[in-house]
Coordinates of C-alpha atoms in Angstrom, one line a residue:
M1 CA 97.0 101.9 84.3
S2 CA 98.5 104.0 86.9
A3 CA 99.2 102.5 88.4
H4 CA 95.8 102.4 88.0
D5 CA 99.9 101.5 87.7
Q6 CA 98.1 102.1 86.8
H7 CA 96.2 101.8 88.0
G8 CA 102.7 99.9 86.4
S9 CA 105.3 98.8 82.5
G10 CA 106.5 98.8 85.5
R11 CA 105.7 98.8 84.0
T12 CA 108.6 99.9 84.9
G13 CA 105.8 99.0 85.2
P14 CA 101.6 99.5 85.3
R15 CA 99.8 95.8 83.4
R16 CA 96.5 96.4 84.9
P17 CA 95.6 98.2 87.8
R18 CA 97.1 95.5 89.7
R19 CA 100.3 97.5 90.8
A20 CA 100.9 98.2 94.5
R21 CA 104.4 98.0 95.4
L22 CA 104.1 99.6 98.8
L23 CA 104.7 96.7 100.7
A24 CA 108.1 96.7 100.6
A25 CA 108.4 100.5 101.7
A26 CA 106.3 99.4 104.4
G27 CA 108.4 96.7 105.8
A28 CA 111.5 99.1 106.3
A29 CA 109.8 102.0 107.7
A30 CA 108.2 99.6 110.4
F31 CA 111.7 98.3 111.2
L32 CA 112.8 101.7 111.6
L33 CA 109.9 102.8 114.1
A34 CA 110.5 99.6 115.6
S35 CA 114.0 100.1 116.2
G36 CA 113.5 103.5 117.5
A37 CA 116.0 104.5 114.8
V38 CA 112.9 106.7 113.2
T39 CA 110.0 108.2 114.7
P40 CA 107.1 109.6 112.9
S41 CA 107.8 113.2 114.2
A42 CA 111.6 112.8 114.2
P43 CA 113.6 115.7 112.2
A44 CA 116.4 114.1 110.2
A45 CA 116.8 110.9 112.4
R46 CA 120.0 108.9 112.7
A47 CA 120.0 105.1 112.2
V48 CA 122.8 103.7 114.5
D49 CA 124.5 100.4 113.6
G50 CA 126.7 99.5 116.8
D51 CA 130.1 98.9 115.7
Q52 CA 129.6 100.2 112.1
G53 CA 128.9 103.4 113.3
Q54 CA 126.0 105.3 111.9
K55 CA 124.2 104.3 108.5
K56 CA 123.2 106.6 106.1
V57 CA 119.7 105.9 105.4
L58 CA 117.5 107.0 102.4
T59 CA 113.7 107.2 103.5
V60 CA 111.2 106.9 100.8
A61 CA 107.9 107.7 101.8
V62 CA 105.2 105.9 99.4
A63 CA 101.5 106.2 98.9
Q64 CA 101.2 103.2 96.6
S65 CA 100.7 99.6 98.2
V66 CA 102.8 96.3 97.3
D67 CA 100.8 94.6 95.1
S68 CA 103.3 91.5 95.5
L69 CA 107.2 91.3 96.3
S70 CA 107.2 88.2 93.9
P71 CA 108.7 89.2 90.7
F72 CA 106.4 87.2 88.9
L73 CA 103.5 88.5 89.8
A74 CA 104.3 92.3 90.7
V75 CA 103.0 94.9 88.1
R76 CA 102.4 98.0 90.4
L77 CA 105.1 100.8 90.3
L78 CA 106.5 100.5 93.4
S79 CA 106.5 96.9 93.6
T80 CA 108.6 96.5 90.2
S81 CA 111.2 99.7 91.0
I82 CA 111.8 97.6 94.2
H83 CA 112.6 94.6 92.3
R84 CA 114.9 96.7 89.9
L85 CA 116.8 97.5 92.7
T86 CA 117.0 94.2 94.0
Y87 CA 117.5 91.9 90.7
E88 CA 119.4 92.2 87.5
Y89 CA 117.9 92.2 84.0
L90 CA 119.8 90.9 81.2
T91 CA 120.1 94.6 80.0
N92 CA 119.4 98.0 81.3
Y93 CA 118.3 101.6 80.1
D94 CA 121.0 104.6 80.0
P95 CA 119.9 107.5 82.3
K96 CA 121.0 109.7 79.6
D97 CA 119.0 108.7 77.0
N98 CA 117.2 105.5 77.2
H99 CA 119.7 103.4 74.5
V100 CA 119.7 99.9 75.5
I101 CA 123.1 98.9 77.9
P102 CA 124.3 95.8 79.7
G103 CA 123.1 94.5 83.0
L104 CA 123.6 91.1 83.9
A105 CA 124.5 90.2 80.3
T106 CA 127.7 92.0 78.9
E107 CA 126.9 91.5 75.0
W108 CA 124.3 89.6 72.5
N109 CA 123.8 88.8 69.2
S110 CA 120.9 87.1 66.8
S111 CA 121.1 84.2 64.2
P112 CA 120.7 85.7 61.0
D113 CA 117.1 84.5 60.6
K114 CA 116.6 86.4 63.8
L115 CA 115.2 83.1 65.7
T116 CA 118.4 82.4 68.2
W117 CA 119.7 84.9 70.6
T118 CA 122.9 84.4 72.6
Y119 CA 123.7 86.2 75.4
T120 CA 127.5 86.4 77.4
I121 CA 126.5 86.7 81.1
R122 CA 128.6 88.5 83.3
S123 CA 131.4 86.7 85.7
D124 CA 131.3 89.5 88.4
S125 CA 127.4 89.2 89.6
T126 CA 127.4 87.2 92.6
W127 CA 123.8 86.5 94.4
S128 CA 123.6 88.1 98.1
D129 CA 124.0 84.8 100.2
G130 CA 127.1 84.0 98.0
E131 CA 126.4 81.9 95.0
Q132 CA 127.6 83.1 91.8
A133 CA 124.9 84.7 89.6
T134 CA 125.0 82.7 85.5
A135 CA 123.3 81.7 83.0
E136 CA 121.4 78.8 84.2
D137 CA 119.4 81.4 87.0
A138 CA 118.2 83.0 83.5
A139 CA 117.4 79.9 81.6
W140 CA 115.6 78.6 84.7
T141 CA 114.0 82.0 85.3
F142 CA 112.7 82.0 81.6
N143 CA 111.6 78.3 81.5
K144 CA 109.8 78.7 84.9
M145 CA 107.5 81.3 83.1
M146 CA 107.4 79.2 80.2
T147 CA 105.7 76.5 81.6
D148 CA 104.4 77.7 85.1
D149 CA 100.8 80.3 84.5
G150 CA 101.5 81.1 87.8
A151 CA 105.1 82.5 87.2
A152 CA 103.9 84.2 83.8
T153 CA 101.3 86.4 86.0
A154 CA 103.2 89.5 85.8
N155 CA 105.9 89.4 82.4
G156 CA 104.4 86.5 80.7
S157 CA 104.1 88.6 77.9
F158 CA 107.8 88.2 77.1
V159 CA 108.0 84.4 76.9
T160 CA 105.1 83.3 74.8
N161 CA 107.1 83.4 71.8
F162 CA 110.0 81.6 73.3
E163 CA 110.4 78.3 72.0
K164 CA 113.3 77.0 74.1
V165 CA 115.7 78.6 76.5
T166 CA 119.2 76.7 77.6
A167 CA 122.7 77.6 79.3
P168 CA 125.4 75.7 77.8
S169 CA 127.6 77.1 80.2
P170 CA 127.6 79.7 83.2
T171 CA 128.2 82.6 80.8
Q172 CA 126.3 82.0 78.3
L173 CA 122.3 82.2 77.5
V174 CA 120.5 80.9 74.7
I175 CA 117.1 81.6 73.7
R176 CA 115.4 80.2 70.6
L177 CA 112.2 81.7 69.2
K178 CA 109.2 80.4 67.4
K179 CA 109.3 83.5 65.1
P180 CA 111.2 86.7 65.3
Q181 CA 110.7 89.1 68.4
A182 CA 112.0 92.6 68.8
T183 CA 111.8 93.1 72.0
M184 CA 114.9 90.8 72.7
T185 CA 117.2 93.6 74.1
A186 CA 114.4 95.0 76.0
L187 CA 113.0 91.7 78.3
D188 CA 111.9 93.6 81.6
V189 CA 112.2 90.5 83.4
P190 CA 114.1 90.0 86.8
I191 CA 116.2 87.4 87.0
V192 CA 116.0 85.2 89.8
P193 CA 118.5 83.0 91.9
K194 CA 117.7 79.0 90.5
H195 CA 118.6 77.5 94.4
V196 CA 116.2 79.6 95.8
W197 CA 113.1 79.8 93.7
E198 CA 113.4 76.1 92.5
K199 CA 111.9 75.3 96.1
V200 CA 108.8 77.2 95.6
G201 CA 105.6 75.6 95.7
D202 CA 102.7 77.5 94.0
F203 CA 104.2 80.6 92.1
S204 CA 100.4 82.0 91.9
K205 CA 100.6 82.2 95.7
F206 CA 103.9 82.7 96.8
N207 CA 104.3 86.5 97.8
N208 CA 108.0 86.6 98.7
D209 CA 107.8 88.1 101.9
K210 CA 108.4 85.6 104.7
T211 CA 111.8 85.4 104.9
F212 CA 114.5 88.0 104.8
P213 CA 116.9 88.6 103.5
V214 CA 115.8 88.1 100.2
V215 CA 118.7 86.9 98.2
G216 CA 119.4 89.3 94.9
N217 CA 121.9 90.6 93.0
G218 CA 121.1 94.1 92.6
P219 CA 122.2 97.6 93.8
F220 CA 120.3 97.0 97.3
V221 CA 119.0 93.6 99.3
L222 CA 115.8 93.2 100.5
T223 CA 115.9 93.0 104.2
D224 CA 113.0 93.7 106.1
Y225 CA 109.0 94.8 105.0
E226 CA 105.9 95.1 107.2
P227 CA 102.3 95.5 105.4
D228 CA 101.2 99.0 105.4
S229 CA 104.2 100.2 107.3
Y230 CA 107.5 99.8 105.2
V231 CA 110.1 98.3 103.1
R232 CA 113.8 98.4 103.9
L233 CA 116.6 97.7 101.8
A234 CA 120.6 97.5 102.0
A235 CA 123.4 98.6 99.8
N236 CA 124.8 95.7 97.9
K237 CA 128.5 96.2 99.1
D238 CA 129.5 93.9 96.3
Y239 CA 127.4 95.0 93.9
W240 CA 129.3 94.9 90.2
R241 CA 128.5 98.3 89.1
G242 CA 129.7 99.5 92.7
A243 CA 127.9 100.3 96.2
P244 CA 125.1 102.8 96.6
K245 CA 126.6 105.8 98.4
F246 CA 123.4 105.5 101.2
D247 CA 123.7 102.2 103.8
E248 CA 120.3 101.6 103.5
L249 CA 117.3 102.4 101.5
V250 CA 113.5 102.5 103.1
F251 CA 110.1 103.1 102.1
R252 CA 107.6 104.5 104.2
Y253 CA 103.9 105.1 103.9
Y254 CA 102.2 108.7 104.1
K255 CA 98.5 108.1 103.3
D256 CA 97.8 112.0 102.9
Q257 CA 100.1 114.0 100.8
D258 CA 100.0 117.0 102.5
A259 CA 101.3 115.5 105.1
A260 CA 104.4 113.9 103.2
V261 CA 104.8 117.5 102.3
A262 CA 105.0 119.1 105.8
A263 CA 107.2 115.9 106.7
L264 CA 109.5 117.1 103.9
R265 CA 109.6 120.6 105.2
K266 CA 110.6 119.6 109.1
G267 CA 113.1 117.2 107.6
E268 CA 111.7 114.4 108.8
V269 CA 111.6 112.9 104.9
S270 CA 113.9 114.3 102.0
F271 CA 112.0 113.3 98.8
V272 CA 108.7 113.9 98.2
A273 CA 106.9 112.3 94.7
G274 CA 103.3 112.8 95.2
S275 CA 100.5 110.3 94.2
P276 CA 101.7 110.1 91.7
S277 CA 103.1 113.7 91.6
L278 CA 102.7 116.9 93.3
T279 CA 99.8 119.3 93.0
P280 CA 100.8 122.3 91.6
A281 CA 99.9 124.3 95.2
Q282 CA 102.6 122.5 97.0
A283 CA 105.2 122.2 94.2
A284 CA 104.3 125.9 94.2
S285 CA 104.9 126.5 98.0
L286 CA 107.8 124.4 98.1
K287 CA 109.9 126.5 95.7
E288 CA 109.5 129.1 98.5
D289 CA 112.1 127.3 100.7
E290 CA 115.5 127.6 99.8
N291 CA 116.6 124.3 101.2
I292 CA 114.0 122.4 98.8
H293 CA 114.7 121.7 95.5
V294 CA 111.5 121.0 93.3
N295 CA 112.1 119.0 89.8
D296 CA 109.5 119.5 86.9
A297 CA 110.1 117.4 84.1
P298 CA 108.0 115.9 81.5
G299 CA 107.2 112.6 82.7
R300 CA 106.6 108.7 81.4
R301 CA 102.8 108.4 82.5
F302 CA 99.8 109.0 81.0
Y303 CA 96.8 109.9 82.7
A304 CA 93.2 108.5 81.2
L305 CA 89.7 107.5 81.5
A306 CA 88.7 103.7 80.8
T307 CA 85.9 102.2 79.9
N308 CA 84.5 98.8 81.0
P309 CA 84.1 97.0 77.7
G310 CA 82.1 94.3 78.9
A311 CA 84.5 92.5 81.2
R312 CA 85.1 89.1 80.2
A313 CA 87.4 85.8 80.7
K314 CA 89.1 83.9 77.8
D315 CA 86.7 81.0 78.7
G316 CA 84.1 84.0 77.3
T317 CA 82.7 84.3 80.7
E318 CA 81.3 87.7 81.5
I319 CA 82.9 89.7 84.6
G320 CA 81.3 92.2 86.6
D321 CA 78.3 94.3 86.0
G322 CA 79.5 97.3 83.2
H323 CA 76.7 99.6 82.0
P324 CA 75.6 98.0 78.6
S325 CA 75.7 101.3 76.9
L326 CA 79.4 101.6 76.7
L327 CA 79.3 98.9 74.8
D328 CA 78.1 101.3 71.9
Q329 CA 81.4 103.4 70.2
R330 CA 78.9 105.8 69.8
V331 CA 78.6 106.3 73.4
R332 CA 82.0 105.9 74.4
H333 CA 83.2 108.7 71.8
A334 CA 80.1 111.1 72.9
L335 CA 81.8 110.7 76.6
F336 CA 85.1 111.5 75.8
M337 CA 84.4 114.7 73.1
A338 CA 82.4 116.2 75.8
V339 CA 86.1 116.2 77.8
D340 CA 87.8 119.5 77.6
R341 CA 91.5 118.1 77.9
K342 CA 92.9 122.2 78.0
A343 CA 90.6 122.2 81.0
I344 CA 91.9 119.4 82.7
V345 CA 95.6 120.5 81.7
D346 CA 95.0 124.3 82.5
K347 CA 92.8 124.1 85.9
V348 CA 93.8 120.8 87.4
F349 CA 97.4 120.4 86.7
Q350 CA 98.0 124.1 86.0
G351 CA 100.0 123.5 83.5
H352 CA 102.1 120.8 84.8
A353 CA 100.9 118.5 82.2
V354 CA 100.5 118.0 78.2
E355 CA 97.4 117.5 76.7
G356 CA 96.7 113.7 76.1
E357 CA 96.6 112.5 72.6
G358 CA 97.7 108.8 71.6
Y359 CA 98.9 106.0 74.4
I360 CA 102.4 106.6 74.6
P361 CA 104.0 109.9 75.8
P362 CA 105.7 112.5 74.0
R363 CA 108.6 112.0 75.7
F364 CA 109.1 108.7 73.5
S365 CA 108.8 110.8 70.4
Q366 CA 109.8 108.0 68.1
Y367 CA 106.8 106.6 69.3
F368 CA 104.2 109.2 70.0
F369 CA 101.0 109.2 68.0
E370 CA 98.6 112.2 67.1
P371 CA 95.6 111.2 65.5
S372 CA 94.5 112.9 62.3
A373 CA 92.1 115.9 62.3
E374 CA 89.2 113.6 61.0
Q375 CA 90.0 111.0 63.7
E376 CA 90.5 113.7 66.5
L377 CA 87.8 113.1 69.2
A378 CA 87.8 116.9 70.0
H379 CA 85.6 118.5 72.7
D380 CA 82.4 119.1 71.2
P381 CA 79.9 119.2 73.6
A382 CA 76.9 119.5 70.4
E383 CA 78.8 116.5 68.2
A384 CA 78.7 114.4 71.5
A385 CA 75.0 114.9 71.9
R386 CA 74.5 114.2 68.7
L387 CA 76.1 110.9 69.2
L388 CA 73.8 110.0 71.9
D389 CA 70.9 110.7 69.9
E390 CA 72.0 108.6 67.5
A391 CA 72.8 105.8 69.8
G392 CA 69.2 106.0 71.4
Y393 CA 70.0 107.8 74.4
R394 CA 67.7 111.0 74.0
K395 CA 66.6 113.2 76.7
N396 CA 63.3 112.9 78.5
A397 CA 61.3 115.3 79.6
D398 CA 63.5 116.2 82.8
G399 CA 66.2 116.6 80.6
K400 CA 68.0 112.8 81.7
R401 CA 69.3 110.9 79.0
V402 CA 67.4 107.4 78.9
G403 CA 67.4 104.1 77.0
K404 CA 64.9 102.0 75.6
D405 CA 64.0 100.8 78.7
G406 CA 63.6 104.3 80.0
E407 CA 66.2 104.3 82.5
P408 CA 68.2 107.7 82.8
L409 CA 72.2 107.0 82.5
N410 CA 74.3 107.0 85.2
Y411 CA 78.0 105.7 85.5
R412 CA 79.7 104.9 88.6
V413 CA 83.7 106.1 88.1
L414 CA 86.1 104.6 89.7
C415 CA 89.0 106.6 91.4
H416 CA 91.8 106.5 93.7
A417 CA 90.9 108.0 96.7
T418 CA 94.7 109.3 97.3
D419 CA 94.9 110.6 94.1
P420 CA 93.4 114.6 94.1
N421 CA 93.9 114.8 90.4
D422 CA 90.7 111.8 90.1
K423 CA 88.9 113.8 92.3
A424 CA 89.0 117.0 90.7
V425 CA 88.5 115.8 87.0
G426 CA 86.0 113.8 88.6
K427 CA 84.0 117.3 89.2
Y428 CA 84.5 118.4 85.6
L429 CA 82.9 115.1 84.5
Q430 CA 79.8 115.6 86.4
E431 CA 79.5 119.1 84.7
W432 CA 80.4 118.1 81.5
W433 CA 78.5 114.9 81.4
G434 CA 75.5 116.7 83.3
E435 CA 75.3 118.8 80.4
L436 CA 74.8 116.2 78.0
G437 CA 71.8 114.7 80.5
I438 CA 74.0 112.2 82.2
S439 CA 74.5 111.3 85.7
M440 CA 78.2 110.7 87.3
T441 CA 78.8 109.0 90.6
L442 CA 82.2 109.3 91.9
D443 CA 83.6 106.1 93.4
C444 CA 86.9 106.8 95.3
R445 CA 88.3 104.0 96.8
D446 CA 91.6 103.2 99.1
N447 CA 91.4 99.7 96.9
V448 CA 90.6 100.3 93.4
T449 CA 91.8 96.2 92.7
D450 CA 89.2 94.4 93.9
P451 CA 86.3 96.3 91.9
W452 CA 88.5 96.4 88.9
L453 CA 89.6 93.1 89.0
A454 CA 85.9 91.7 89.4
G455 CA 84.6 94.1 86.7
E456 CA 82.5 96.1 88.7
Y457 CA 82.8 99.3 87.5
D458 CA 81.8 101.7 84.8
L459 CA 84.5 103.9 84.2
A460 CA 87.9 104.4 85.8
F461 CA 90.4 106.2 85.9
D462 CA 93.7 104.5 84.8
G463 CA 97.4 105.4 84.2
W464 CA 100.6 104.0 83.5
S465 CA 104.6 104.4 83.2
V466 CA 105.5 103.7 79.4
N467 CA 109.0 101.8 79.4
P468 CA 111.3 103.1 76.4
D469 CA 110.3 99.9 74.5
P470 CA 106.2 100.3 74.4
D471 CA 105.7 96.3 74.0
F472 CA 104.5 95.7 77.5
V473 CA 102.0 98.5 77.8
L474 CA 100.6 97.6 74.3
S475 CA 100.6 93.7 75.2
I476 CA 98.3 94.6 78.2
H477 CA 95.2 95.2 75.9
T478 CA 95.5 91.7 73.6
C479 CA 93.0 89.4 74.3
A480 CA 96.1 86.9 75.4
A481 CA 96.1 89.2 78.4
L482 CA 92.6 88.3 79.9
P483 CA 92.3 86.0 82.8
A484 CA 91.6 82.7 81.8
T485 CA 88.5 82.3 84.1
P486 CA 86.8 84.5 86.5
K487 CA 88.5 83.3 89.4
D488 CA 92.2 83.8 87.8
T489 CA 94.1 87.4 87.5
G490 CA 95.1 87.9 84.1
A491 CA 97.8 90.6 83.1
T492 CA 95.1 92.9 80.9
D493 CA 94.7 96.3 82.1
N494 CA 91.0 96.9 81.3
F495 CA 89.8 93.6 79.6
I496 CA 89.9 95.0 75.8
C497 CA 89.9 92.1 73.5
D498 CA 89.8 93.0 69.8
E499 CA 91.2 91.2 66.8
K500 CA 92.8 93.9 64.5
Y501 CA 94.3 95.4 67.7
D502 CA 95.8 91.5 68.4
E503 CA 96.8 91.4 64.9
L504 CA 98.8 94.8 64.4
Y505 CA 100.5 93.6 68.1
A506 CA 101.8 90.2 66.7
R507 CA 103.0 92.5 63.6
Q508 CA 104.9 95.0 66.1
L509 CA 106.3 92.1 67.8
G510 CA 108.1 90.4 65.0
E511 CA 109.3 93.2 63.1
Y512 CA 113.1 94.2 63.3
D513 CA 113.1 97.4 61.1
A514 CA 112.8 100.4 63.3
G515 CA 111.2 102.7 61.2
K516 CA 108.5 99.8 60.1
R517 CA 107.8 98.9 63.7
T518 CA 107.3 102.3 64.6
E519 CA 104.2 102.9 62.4
I520 CA 102.9 99.7 63.4
V521 CA 102.9 100.9 67.0
K522 CA 101.3 103.9 66.0
Q523 CA 98.5 101.6 63.9
L524 CA 97.9 100.4 67.5
Q525 CA 97.4 103.4 69.1
S526 CA 95.3 104.6 66.3
R527 CA 93.2 101.2 66.5
L528 CA 93.3 101.9 70.7
Y529 CA 92.0 105.2 69.9
D530 CA 89.1 104.5 67.6
L531 CA 88.1 101.6 69.8
G532 CA 87.1 104.7 72.6
Y533 CA 87.7 102.2 75.5
M534 CA 90.6 104.6 76.8
N535 CA 90.9 108.6 76.6
V536 CA 94.1 109.9 77.3
M537 CA 93.1 113.3 78.7
A538 CA 97.0 114.4 80.0
Y539 CA 100.2 113.3 80.3
P540 CA 101.3 114.7 83.5
N541 CA 105.1 116.2 84.4
A542 CA 107.1 114.4 86.9
V543 CA 106.9 116.8 90.2
E544 CA 108.9 115.8 92.8
A545 CA 111.1 117.7 95.9
Y546 CA 114.1 117.0 97.9
R547 CA 116.0 118.9 100.2
R548 CA 119.7 120.1 99.2
D549 CA 121.1 120.0 102.7
H550 CA 120.1 115.9 102.9
I551 CA 120.6 114.6 99.2
E552 CA 123.7 116.5 97.5
S553 CA 123.2 115.0 94.1
I554 CA 121.0 112.5 92.9
T555 CA 120.1 111.2 88.9
T556 CA 117.2 111.9 86.6
M557 CA 115.9 110.2 83.8
P558 CA 117.0 111.0 81.3
S559 CA 119.4 112.7 82.4
S560 CA 118.8 116.0 80.9
A561 CA 115.3 116.7 82.0
G562 CA 113.5 113.9 83.7
N563 CA 111.9 112.2 86.6
I564 CA 113.8 110.5 89.9
Y565 CA 110.8 108.4 91.4
G566 CA 110.0 105.2 89.3
Q567 CA 112.6 105.3 86.4
D568 CA 113.4 102.6 84.5
G569 CA 116.1 101.2 86.0
Y570 CA 117.5 102.0 89.7
W571 CA 119.9 105.1 88.6
S572 CA 118.3 107.8 91.1
W573 CA 118.8 105.9 94.4
W574 CA 121.8 103.9 93.1
S575 CA 123.7 107.3 92.3
A576 CA 122.6 109.4 95.6
V577 CA 124.8 111.2 97.4
P578 CA 124.4 112.2 100.6
A579 CA 124.8 115.8 101.5
D580 CA 127.3 115.5 103.9
S581 CA 129.3 112.5 102.2
G582 CA 132.4 114.0 101.8
D583 CA 132.0 113.0 98.2
S584 CA 130.2 116.6 97.3
S585 CA 130.0 119.9 98.4
G586 CA 127.1 119.4 100.5
D587 CA 126.8 121.5 103.9
S588 CA 124.4 118.9 106.2
S589 CA 125.0 118.5 109.4
S590 CA 123.5 115.5 110.0
T591 CA 125.7 112.3 109.3
A592 CA 122.9 109.9 109.0
V593 CA 120.2 111.1 106.4
V594 CA 117.0 110.1 106.2
I595 CA 115.2 110.6 102.8
G596 CA 111.3 110.1 102.0
V597 CA 109.6 109.8 99.1
A598 CA 105.5 110.3 99.0
A599 CA 105.0 108.3 95.9
G600 CA 101.6 106.8 94.5
G601 CA 98.3 107.0 95.1
A602 CA 97.3 104.0 97.8
V603 CA 97.6 103.5 101.1
L604 CA 101.2 101.6 102.2
V605 CA 99.7 101.9 105.6
G606 CA 97.8 98.8 106.6
L607 CA 98.0 97.5 102.9
A608 CA 97.7 93.9 102.1
V609 CA 99.7 92.3 99.3
H610 CA 97.1 91.8 96.4
F611 CA 97.9 89.7 93.5
A612 CA 95.7 91.9 91.5
L613 CA 97.9 92.9 89.0
R614 CA 96.9 95.9 89.0
R615 CA 98.4 99.3 89.2
R616 CA 95.4 101.2 89.8
A617 CA 96.9 102.0 92.8
S618 CA 97.8 105.2 90.7
A619 CA 100.1 103.9 89.3
D620 CA 103.0 103.8 87.4
E621 CA 102.2 101.0 86.5
R622 CA 102.9 98.9 85.9
E623 CA 106.1 100.3 85.8

């Protein structure tokens, strides 16, 4: 979901529409505003740190809220991105081609039966409070997720198959599985310091936003946060891979994307990503400025329309008030066959996207799924009308589709108020569905999390950032991801629960043969496609821009042609070189650069921490 980051993996990450990660960004910005280091109208401002001289500050403007600063709860792209910056994972992904590389673990191996995995934990990683990071920290993190439902909120799918986790020594972590699990080198779980987190009481409510600095061992340390304002991080000078080039990283909120673009032009910010991307018009105008570089590359997100499948909890209790007609697969298929995906790519994204098909973007070619000719829900209004007639929803004298109760079909479509794509596509849906005799109301909100979690929608714009290993975005559609009761928050993206899908999911999770697992993953996408609960309309490009006179160089992922914001790792902000650093040929006259990124689609200012693990904030979800 896009973030729905959806609305988050994310993941980097994206589970359900719960993904607001802006809190952290807000905190940092507020701090700078309060200290006078940065003012709303100030051009590339300087942050001064007394005797240490001037700090180089990278400021990222975000338009997505932080759902939680706790790595056990966060699922929105912004939040998970912050956690990738502040905590180590066992493994990481190479920015060149996404292959797995060492993280907190330097090497790993499995037993012949694939049931026991042993990881060697590096000895040169320390927590920011000076304590040594050890295998015991990793074992404690996983064990807490295995035994505490609150701690398993965001990433519990990774450990449900774990039987036992131990740390025989400070540098050895051993995980015993119930059955083989193919994701053991792609456990996208932040490892936290035991000596700090063992003092936490209720993990389902602890948001990790009261005491700073937050103890971590990543390339940055979270030092301050103000909800709806900023998140502030400092470079970890002792980071084992090397310290970042910028002294500080700040995420600052912009509710209006045009305002963020204007700030980039003025030099008040240095990087703009949009919500989640710049519009074609914004990108075209920025290309005219010789001091601004526009990055336009294949993205890792999908843009979809999700239907309410009859939201319910694991205990069987129905949730919300989704339209009952959408329980009919023929109706869902009819709605999607009325959608002209080519028109969306051409007219809304203006070519900065690829037509949607399967659940995983073509950037991950290994897992990319294309429906067969017979299976494809191609644009066919006539067939859509026939399906509606067959389902019993025929037109009345006024040309309106009505059910047996005589009530006209009228759907509420939940959208992100800060995402211009939702609004633009919504107008087309009104036209296309109107021709079928169906009314539609576009329900655009700054906060889509609450109605989404409550199941109070008929359809909703959805989207997730997909990780190199697709397990996470597949797991959010399993029955196990549903909330235990209506009062709980599950890991589900859209309340989907299908036994055949679950069987396929379990098979791919235990398949170590890469070729065989790929085929099962495609079967999973085929099943999701046929169910018709999700209609992937497009795979948007990552369209972002930065000032050349502020940033000399920055790493994209993949390095040949990829995104900067929302990566599967921390490469962009860790690698970013200030234009005046002396490490490059940059000619910026400003010693301290303020870099801004407009990313995401939910309001950072005025946002509160939402435990709804949804990335509806547009996510990028999860990751």
